[in-house]
């Protein structure tokens, strides 16, 4: 727990204190957010607000991970904790950094061309597929080499699983490595686009991501305290995962970094996360679902992202098949703007929806544990 707390604190402080510097730097570089001319009139006042702020909390998360590892070396139970960097960290931080890099390229093109178009949808899709494929292979082909004090192997798990999972792996849903990589790519694409579509109102995606990441920190730490690789804990209801403390540390660090960023991103935002932050967070959240073996629980934990994504899908299908729009505007948050809701009201109410999804998911996770214990 000490290492996770250290990571959260370091990430929060770095993000809180360096975001104002990023605001000044991006403003001086004229890296302002272009606004679509066909968008909401209320958003035109945001034109010129510096974007690409996701760089701040991505860097803060990576630095906090290092700080957390320094704290890990002082743990009394270090024999059951990976005190060296792991493949798990490579996958999770790699997904965050490289998904963020795809978003950064998109943001850079927007700023450079002074329009909201960015790179083409196909180019962004290819980038997401490449990132998902590379880290999917790493997650499925590199098992842990963790050993106990006697030198015997205690955990030979890979980051991802060849079995579909809900609260744990579901043995009947074994799909194999190749199909698992394909699923890994799909989850990365779904999560990155879900967070990206949710972004658009001050603090909305940031606040929702804090809740989701905090949930994964709790899930991973619970798995660590009931870990099958722990020689002191071998009950039948333990969790078969790889490096759960690493997952908790990174999830906590990212949540802390987002809270620090939210101080400056809440209405009226002084900086936007941009596609850099949205895709980076989406990539990390996808990795959390795969590494904690809770893939099918992700749509509940990230319920708000699913709802907003589905609003876009429904709008497109309806317009192409009937010529009519279901919503005044999509994504869903803009429908309520046109309905007369204030931006703050929309954000807070959507945060409540995000919190409900997280609460339901955590309830399902814990109730499954209690059922096994009983």
Short mmCIF file of C-alpha atoms in Angstrom, two decimals:
data_model
loop_
_atom_site.label_atom_id
_atom_site.label_comp_id
_atom_site.label_asym_id
_atom_site.label_seq_id
_atom_site.Cartn_x
_atom_site.Cartn_y
_atom_site.Cartn_z
CA UNK A 1 0.00 0.00 0.00
CA UNK A 2 2.89 2.34 0.79
CA UNK A 3 4.20 2.20 -2.77
CA UNK A 4 0.75 2.87 -4.24
CA UNK A 5 0.22 5.87 -1.94
CA UNK A 6 3.64 7.26 -2.85
CA UNK A 7 2.87 6.91 -6.56
CA UNK A 8 -0.51 8.63 -6.17
CA UNK A 9 0.99 11.52 -4.22
CA UNK A 10 3.93 12.04 -6.56
CA UNK A 11 1.73 11.93 -9.66
CA UNK A 12 -0.78 14.37 -8.16
CA UNK A 13 1.87 16.91 -7.16
CA UNK A 14 3.75 16.72 -10.47
CA UNK A 15 0.55 17.15 -12.46
CA UNK A 16 -0.82 19.91 -10.22
CA UNK A 17 2.41 21.93 -10.21
CA UNK A 18 3.54 21.44 -13.80
CA UNK A 19 0.22 21.93 -15.60
CA UNK A 20 0.46 25.75 -15.21
CA UNK A 21 3.89 25.56 -16.82
CA UNK A 22 2.43 23.55 -19.69
CA UNK A 23 -0.34 26.14 -20.06
CA UNK A 24 2.25 28.89 -20.48
CA UNK A 25 4.43 26.86 -22.83
CA UNK A 26 1.58 25.72 -25.10
CA UNK A 27 0.11 29.22 -25.11
CA UNK A 28 3.48 30.67 -26.16
CA UNK A 29 3.72 28.02 -28.88
CA UNK A 30 0.18 28.97 -29.99
CA UNK A 31 -0.94 25.38 -29.50
CA UNK A 32 -4.56 26.42 -29.06
CA UNK A 33 -7.51 24.09 -29.56
CA UNK A 34 -9.25 24.68 -32.94
CA UNK A 35 -13.06 24.63 -32.68
CA UNK A 36 -15.32 23.38 -35.46
CA UNK A 37 -17.28 26.18 -37.12
CA UNK A 38 -20.36 23.94 -37.18
CA UNK A 39 -20.07 23.21 -33.48
CA UNK A 40 -21.94 24.76 -30.58
CA UNK A 41 -21.82 28.53 -30.36
CA UNK A 42 -21.04 28.24 -26.63
CA UNK A 43 -17.81 26.42 -27.50
CA UNK A 44 -16.48 29.20 -29.69
CA UNK A 45 -15.30 30.99 -26.55
CA UNK A 46 -12.94 28.07 -25.90
CA UNK A 47 -11.06 28.66 -29.13
CA UNK A 48 -7.39 29.16 -28.46
CA UNK A 49 -7.34 27.34 -25.10
CA UNK A 50 -4.09 25.35 -25.08
CA UNK A 51 -4.46 21.66 -25.87
CA UNK A 52 -2.20 18.57 -25.64
CA UNK A 53 -2.36 18.79 -21.85
CA UNK A 54 -2.42 15.00 -21.70
CA UNK A 55 1.35 15.17 -22.03
CA UNK A 56 1.46 16.39 -18.43
CA UNK A 57 -0.37 13.54 -16.75
CA UNK A 58 1.23 10.90 -18.97
CA UNK A 59 4.70 12.06 -17.93
CA UNK A 60 3.55 12.42 -14.31
CA UNK A 61 2.30 8.82 -14.33
CA UNK A 62 5.61 7.47 -15.64
CA UNK A 63 7.65 9.44 -13.08
CA UNK A 64 5.30 8.40 -10.27
CA UNK A 65 5.72 4.76 -11.31
CA UNK A 66 9.47 5.09 -10.80
CA UNK A 67 8.90 6.76 -7.41
CA UNK A 68 6.54 3.97 -6.40
CA UNK A 69 9.18 1.40 -7.26
CA UNK A 70 11.68 3.15 -5.05
CA UNK A 71 9.17 2.80 -2.23
CA UNK A 72 8.68 -0.89 -3.11
CA UNK A 73 12.27 -1.70 -2.20
CA UNK A 74 11.47 -0.90 1.45
CA UNK A 75 8.49 -3.27 1.66
CA UNK A 76 8.85 -5.99 4.33
CA UNK A 77 7.18 -8.47 1.96
CA UNK A 78 9.34 -7.55 -1.03
CA UNK A 79 9.86 -11.24 -1.75
CA UNK A 80 6.32 -11.40 -3.16
CA UNK A 81 6.42 -8.01 -4.90
CA UNK A 82 8.20 -7.32 -8.15
CA UNK A 83 10.71 -4.66 -7.10
CA UNK A 84 12.17 -4.55 -10.60
CA UNK A 85 10.30 -3.12 -13.62
CA UNK A 86 8.09 -5.77 -15.19
CA UNK A 87 6.54 -6.67 -18.52
CA UNK A 88 3.24 -5.64 -16.95
CA UNK A 89 4.50 -2.10 -16.50
CA UNK A 90 5.92 -2.11 -20.03
CA UNK A 91 2.51 -3.06 -21.43
CA UNK A 92 0.46 -0.64 -19.33
CA UNK A 93 2.74 2.37 -19.60
CA UNK A 94 3.49 1.51 -23.22
CA UNK A 95 -0.20 1.54 -24.07
CA UNK A 96 -0.59 4.90 -22.34
CA UNK A 97 2.46 6.51 -23.91
CA UNK A 98 2.08 5.20 -27.45
CA UNK A 99 -1.69 5.64 -27.62
CA UNK A 100 -1.02 9.14 -26.36
CA UNK A 101 1.57 9.54 -29.11
CA UNK A 102 -1.07 8.77 -31.74
CA UNK A 103 -3.25 11.44 -30.16
CA UNK A 104 -0.32 13.86 -29.98
CA UNK A 105 0.22 13.55 -33.72
CA UNK A 106 -3.47 14.27 -34.25
CA UNK A 107 -3.34 17.30 -31.94
CA UNK A 108 -0.17 18.57 -33.59
CA UNK A 109 -1.75 18.42 -37.05
CA UNK A 110 -4.82 20.26 -35.76
CA UNK A 111 -2.70 23.02 -34.26
CA UNK A 112 -0.39 23.19 -37.25
CA UNK A 113 -3.24 23.45 -39.78
CA UNK A 114 -5.41 25.59 -37.49
CA UNK A 115 -8.47 23.39 -37.96
CA UNK A 116 -10.18 20.63 -35.98
CA UNK A 117 -9.65 17.94 -38.64
CA UNK A 118 -6.34 16.48 -37.48
CA UNK A 119 -5.07 13.31 -39.11
CA UNK A 120 -7.48 11.15 -41.07
CA UNK A 121 -9.74 8.68 -39.29
CA UNK A 122 -7.97 5.88 -41.18
CA UNK A 123 -4.54 7.02 -40.00
CA UNK A 124 -5.73 7.23 -36.39
CA UNK A 125 -7.31 3.78 -36.69
CA UNK A 126 -4.10 2.29 -38.08
CA UNK A 127 -2.16 3.84 -35.20
CA UNK A 128 -4.52 2.33 -32.65
CA UNK A 129 -4.34 -1.08 -34.31
CA UNK A 130 -0.53 -1.03 -34.36
CA UNK A 131 -0.30 -0.04 -30.70
CA UNK A 132 -2.82 -2.69 -29.71
CA UNK A 133 -1.12 -5.37 -31.80
CA UNK A 134 2.40 -4.71 -30.53
CA UNK A 135 1.48 -4.63 -26.85
CA UNK A 136 -1.04 -7.42 -27.31
CA UNK A 137 1.75 -9.70 -28.51
CA UNK A 138 3.97 -8.64 -25.59
CA UNK A 139 1.09 -9.23 -23.18
CA UNK A 140 0.43 -12.76 -24.49
CA UNK A 141 3.91 -14.10 -25.27
CA UNK A 142 6.06 -13.14 -22.26
CA UNK A 143 5.22 -15.05 -19.06
CA UNK A 144 6.53 -13.99 -15.68
CA UNK A 145 9.76 -15.51 -14.38
CA UNK A 146 9.00 -14.65 -10.76
CA UNK A 147 10.43 -17.09 -8.20
CA UNK A 148 10.18 -17.47 -4.44
CA UNK A 149 13.08 -17.41 -1.99
CA UNK A 150 13.87 -21.05 -2.78
CA UNK A 151 14.17 -20.31 -6.50
CA UNK A 152 10.99 -22.15 -7.44
CA UNK A 153 8.66 -20.54 -9.96
CA UNK A 154 5.68 -18.95 -8.23
CA UNK A 155 4.03 -17.09 -11.09
CA UNK A 156 4.29 -17.97 -14.79
CA UNK A 157 1.36 -15.85 -15.92
CA UNK A 158 1.34 -13.52 -18.90
CA UNK A 159 -0.07 -10.00 -18.67
CA UNK A 160 -3.03 -10.90 -20.87
CA UNK A 161 -4.97 -14.13 -20.96
CA UNK A 162 -6.00 -16.51 -23.72
CA UNK A 163 -9.36 -16.84 -21.96
CA UNK A 164 -12.15 -14.28 -21.89
CA UNK A 165 -12.76 -12.90 -18.42
CA UNK A 166 -15.41 -11.18 -16.35
CA UNK A 167 -14.36 -11.09 -12.69
CA UNK A 168 -11.81 -13.81 -13.39
CA UNK A 169 -10.89 -15.89 -16.42
CA UNK A 170 -13.81 -17.98 -17.70
CA UNK A 171 -12.31 -21.44 -18.50
CA UNK A 172 -15.06 -22.31 -20.97
CA UNK A 173 -14.18 -19.26 -23.08
CA UNK A 174 -10.65 -20.22 -24.13
CA UNK A 175 -9.88 -18.51 -27.45
CA UNK A 176 -6.13 -18.96 -28.01
CA UNK A 177 -3.32 -16.46 -28.38
CA UNK A 178 -4.06 -15.12 -31.86
CA UNK A 179 -7.71 -14.45 -31.09
CA UNK A 180 -6.67 -12.92 -27.76
CA UNK A 181 -4.45 -10.42 -29.55
CA UNK A 182 -7.35 -9.52 -31.83
CA UNK A 183 -9.54 -9.00 -28.75
CA UNK A 184 -6.75 -6.96 -27.18
CA UNK A 185 -6.69 -4.68 -30.24
CA UNK A 186 -10.48 -4.33 -30.15
CA UNK A 187 -10.46 -3.38 -26.46
CA UNK A 188 -7.74 -0.78 -27.06
CA UNK A 189 -9.68 0.72 -29.96
CA UNK A 190 -12.96 0.72 -28.02
CA UNK A 191 -11.47 2.29 -24.89
CA UNK A 192 -9.42 4.96 -26.67
CA UNK A 193 -12.33 6.05 -28.84
CA UNK A 194 -14.72 5.90 -25.90
CA UNK A 195 -12.63 8.27 -23.79
CA UNK A 196 -11.98 10.48 -26.83
CA UNK A 197 -15.70 10.84 -27.57
CA UNK A 198 -16.39 11.62 -23.91
CA UNK A 199 -13.87 14.44 -23.98
CA UNK A 200 -15.40 17.72 -25.13
CA UNK A 201 -16.71 19.40 -21.98
CA UNK A 202 -14.43 20.85 -19.34
CA UNK A 203 -13.34 18.11 -16.95
CA UNK A 204 -15.82 15.49 -18.16
CA UNK A 205 -13.42 12.83 -19.48
CA UNK A 206 -10.80 13.63 -16.82
CA UNK A 207 -13.18 13.18 -13.91
CA UNK A 208 -14.73 10.01 -15.33
CA UNK A 209 -11.26 8.56 -15.94
CA UNK A 210 -10.25 9.27 -12.34
CA UNK A 211 -13.16 7.11 -11.14
CA UNK A 212 -12.39 4.27 -13.55
CA UNK A 213 -8.67 4.26 -12.74
CA UNK A 214 -9.36 4.42 -9.00
CA UNK A 215 -11.63 1.38 -9.41
CA UNK A 216 -8.87 -0.54 -11.15
CA UNK A 217 -6.40 0.47 -8.43
CA UNK A 218 -8.76 -1.02 -5.83
CA UNK A 219 -9.36 -4.17 -7.89
CA UNK A 220 -5.66 -4.75 -8.52
CA UNK A 221 -4.68 -4.13 -4.90
CA UNK A 222 -7.37 -6.54 -3.73
CA UNK A 223 -5.98 -9.10 -6.17
CA UNK A 224 -2.51 -8.49 -4.75
CA UNK A 225 -3.74 -9.12 -1.21
CA UNK A 226 -5.35 -12.38 -2.44
CA UNK A 227 -2.77 -13.39 -5.02
CA UNK A 228 -2.16 -17.01 -5.99
CA UNK A 229 1.56 -16.27 -6.43
CA UNK A 230 1.83 -15.31 -2.77
CA UNK A 231 3.18 -18.40 -0.95
CA UNK A 232 1.31 -17.25 2.16
CA UNK A 233 -2.01 -17.22 0.33
CA UNK A 234 -2.97 -20.33 -1.57
CA UNK A 235 -6.73 -20.58 -1.01
CA UNK A 236 -8.91 -21.65 -3.92
CA UNK A 237 -10.44 -18.19 -4.33
CA UNK A 238 -7.15 -16.39 -4.92
CA UNK A 239 -6.59 -14.43 -8.14
CA UNK A 240 -4.49 -15.77 -11.00
CA UNK A 241 -2.98 -12.63 -12.49
CA UNK A 242 0.47 -11.27 -13.16
CA UNK A 243 1.99 -8.45 -11.03
CA UNK A 244 -1.20 -7.04 -9.46
CA UNK A 245 0.76 -4.61 -7.27
CA UNK A 246 2.28 -3.14 -10.44
CA UNK A 247 -1.20 -2.68 -11.87
CA UNK A 248 -2.47 -1.01 -8.69
CA UNK A 249 0.56 1.27 -8.58
CA UNK A 250 0.15 2.44 -12.18
CA UNK A 251 -3.64 2.83 -11.91
CA UNK A 252 -3.23 4.85 -8.72
CA UNK A 253 -0.51 6.99 -10.26
CA UNK A 254 -2.62 7.74 -13.33
CA UNK A 255 -5.66 8.58 -11.17
CA UNK A 256 -3.57 10.92 -9.03
CA UNK A 257 -2.11 12.59 -12.10
CA UNK A 258 -5.58 13.12 -13.54
CA UNK A 259 -6.81 14.70 -10.28
CA UNK A 260 -3.91 17.17 -10.40
CA UNK A 261 -4.72 17.95 -14.03
CA UNK A 262 -8.43 18.30 -13.25
CA UNK A 263 -7.62 21.28 -11.00
CA UNK A 264 -6.81 23.21 -14.18
CA UNK A 265 -9.10 21.34 -16.58
CA UNK A 266 -12.38 21.88 -14.73
CA UNK A 267 -14.77 24.59 -15.95
CA UNK A 268 -13.66 27.01 -17.18
CA UNK A 269 -10.76 24.93 -18.46
CA UNK A 270 -7.40 26.60 -18.78
CA UNK A 271 -6.04 23.64 -20.74
CA UNK A 272 -7.50 20.65 -22.59
CA UNK A 273 -6.12 17.12 -22.50
CA UNK A 274 -6.60 16.83 -26.28
CA UNK A 275 -6.43 13.57 -28.15
CA UNK A 276 -3.04 13.12 -26.50
CA UNK A 277 -4.65 12.64 -23.13
CA UNK A 278 -7.87 10.98 -24.27
CA UNK A 279 -6.16 8.26 -26.30
CA UNK A 280 -3.47 7.83 -23.64
CA UNK A 281 -6.06 7.27 -20.92
CA UNK A 282 -8.10 4.98 -23.15
CA UNK A 283 -5.05 2.85 -23.91
CA UNK A 284 -4.21 2.56 -20.22
CA UNK A 285 -7.78 1.68 -19.24
CA UNK A 286 -7.84 -1.04 -21.91
CA UNK A 287 -4.61 -2.43 -20.47
CA UNK A 288 -6.10 -2.39 -16.97
CA UNK A 289 -9.03 -4.52 -18.11
CA UNK A 290 -6.76 -7.05 -19.82
CA UNK A 291 -4.17 -7.29 -17.04
CA UNK A 292 -6.70 -7.63 -14.18
CA UNK A 293 -8.61 -10.27 -16.17
CA UNK A 294 -11.83 -8.21 -16.05
CA UNK A 295 -12.40 -7.60 -19.76
CA UNK A 296 -16.16 -8.13 -19.77
CA UNK A 297 -16.47 -6.00 -16.62
CA UNK A 298 -14.96 -3.02 -18.47
CA UNK A 299 -18.26 -1.94 -20.12
CA UNK A 300 -19.73 -1.58 -16.62
CA UNK A 301 -16.73 0.15 -15.03
CA UNK A 302 -16.54 2.48 -18.03
CA UNK A 303 -20.31 2.68 -18.41
CA UNK A 304 -20.30 6.39 -19.21
CA UNK A 305 -17.84 5.86 -22.07
CA UNK A 306 -20.08 3.09 -23.45
CA UNK A 307 -23.22 5.24 -23.26
CA UNK A 308 -21.57 8.16 -25.03
CA UNK A 309 -20.04 5.92 -27.69
CA UNK A 310 -23.40 4.25 -28.33
CA UNK A 311 -25.03 7.66 -28.75
CA UNK A 312 -22.69 8.30 -31.67
CA UNK A 313 -23.30 4.84 -33.17
CA UNK A 314 -27.08 5.25 -32.86
CA UNK A 315 -26.95 8.71 -34.41
CA UNK A 316 -24.93 7.52 -37.41
CA UNK A 317 -27.06 4.42 -38.03
CA UNK A 318 -30.31 6.38 -37.70
CA UNK A 319 -29.20 9.17 -40.03
CA UNK A 320 -27.83 6.81 -42.68
CA UNK A 321 -30.86 4.52 -42.67
CA UNK A 322 -33.74 6.95 -42.11
CA UNK A 323 -32.24 10.40 -42.70
CA UNK A 324 -33.35 11.40 -39.19
CA UNK A 325 -31.32 12.17 -36.07
CA UNK A 326 -32.17 10.61 -32.72
CA UNK A 327 -30.24 13.27 -30.81
CA UNK A 328 -29.95 16.97 -31.44
CA UNK A 329 -26.21 16.43 -31.69
CA UNK A 330 -23.78 13.65 -30.81
CA UNK A 331 -21.86 12.73 -28.72
CA UNK A 332 -24.58 12.72 -26.06
CA UNK A 333 -23.19 15.55 -23.93
CA UNK A 334 -23.75 18.00 -26.79
CA UNK A 335 -27.38 16.90 -27.11
CA UNK A 336 -27.97 18.15 -23.58
CA UNK A 337 -26.11 21.37 -24.30
CA UNK A 338 -28.55 22.07 -27.12
CA UNK A 339 -31.37 21.12 -24.76
CA UNK A 340 -30.35 24.03 -22.56
CA UNK A 341 -28.36 22.31 -19.81
CA UNK A 342 -25.35 24.24 -18.53
CA UNK A 343 -21.93 22.73 -19.07
CA UNK A 344 -21.33 22.30 -15.34
CA UNK A 345 -24.69 20.53 -14.88
CA UNK A 346 -23.91 18.10 -17.70
CA UNK A 347 -20.45 17.33 -16.37
CA UNK A 348 -21.56 16.74 -12.78
CA UNK A 349 -24.55 14.61 -13.80
CA UNK A 350 -22.42 12.56 -16.19
CA UNK A 351 -19.87 12.10 -13.41
CA UNK A 352 -22.70 10.68 -11.30
CA UNK A 353 -23.48 8.21 -14.08
CA UNK A 354 -19.80 7.27 -14.28
CA UNK A 355 -19.74 6.77 -10.51
CA UNK A 356 -22.79 4.53 -10.62
CA UNK A 357 -21.13 2.31 -13.22
CA UNK A 358 -17.97 2.08 -11.12
CA UNK A 359 -19.96 1.30 -7.96
CA UNK A 360 -21.92 -1.47 -9.69
CA UNK A 361 -18.72 -2.98 -11.10
CA UNK A 362 -16.94 -2.93 -7.73
CA UNK A 363 -20.03 -4.45 -6.12
CA UNK A 364 -20.04 -7.29 -8.64
CA UNK A 365 -16.30 -7.83 -8.15
CA UNK A 366 -16.54 -8.03 -4.36
CA UNK A 367 -19.74 -10.07 -4.33
CA UNK A 368 -18.04 -12.69 -6.51
CA UNK A 369 -15.25 -12.90 -3.95
CA UNK A 370 -17.74 -13.29 -1.09
CA UNK A 371 -19.59 -15.99 -3.03
CA UNK A 372 -16.34 -17.96 -3.43
CA UNK A 373 -15.47 -17.53 0.23
CA UNK A 374 -18.93 -18.74 1.22
#
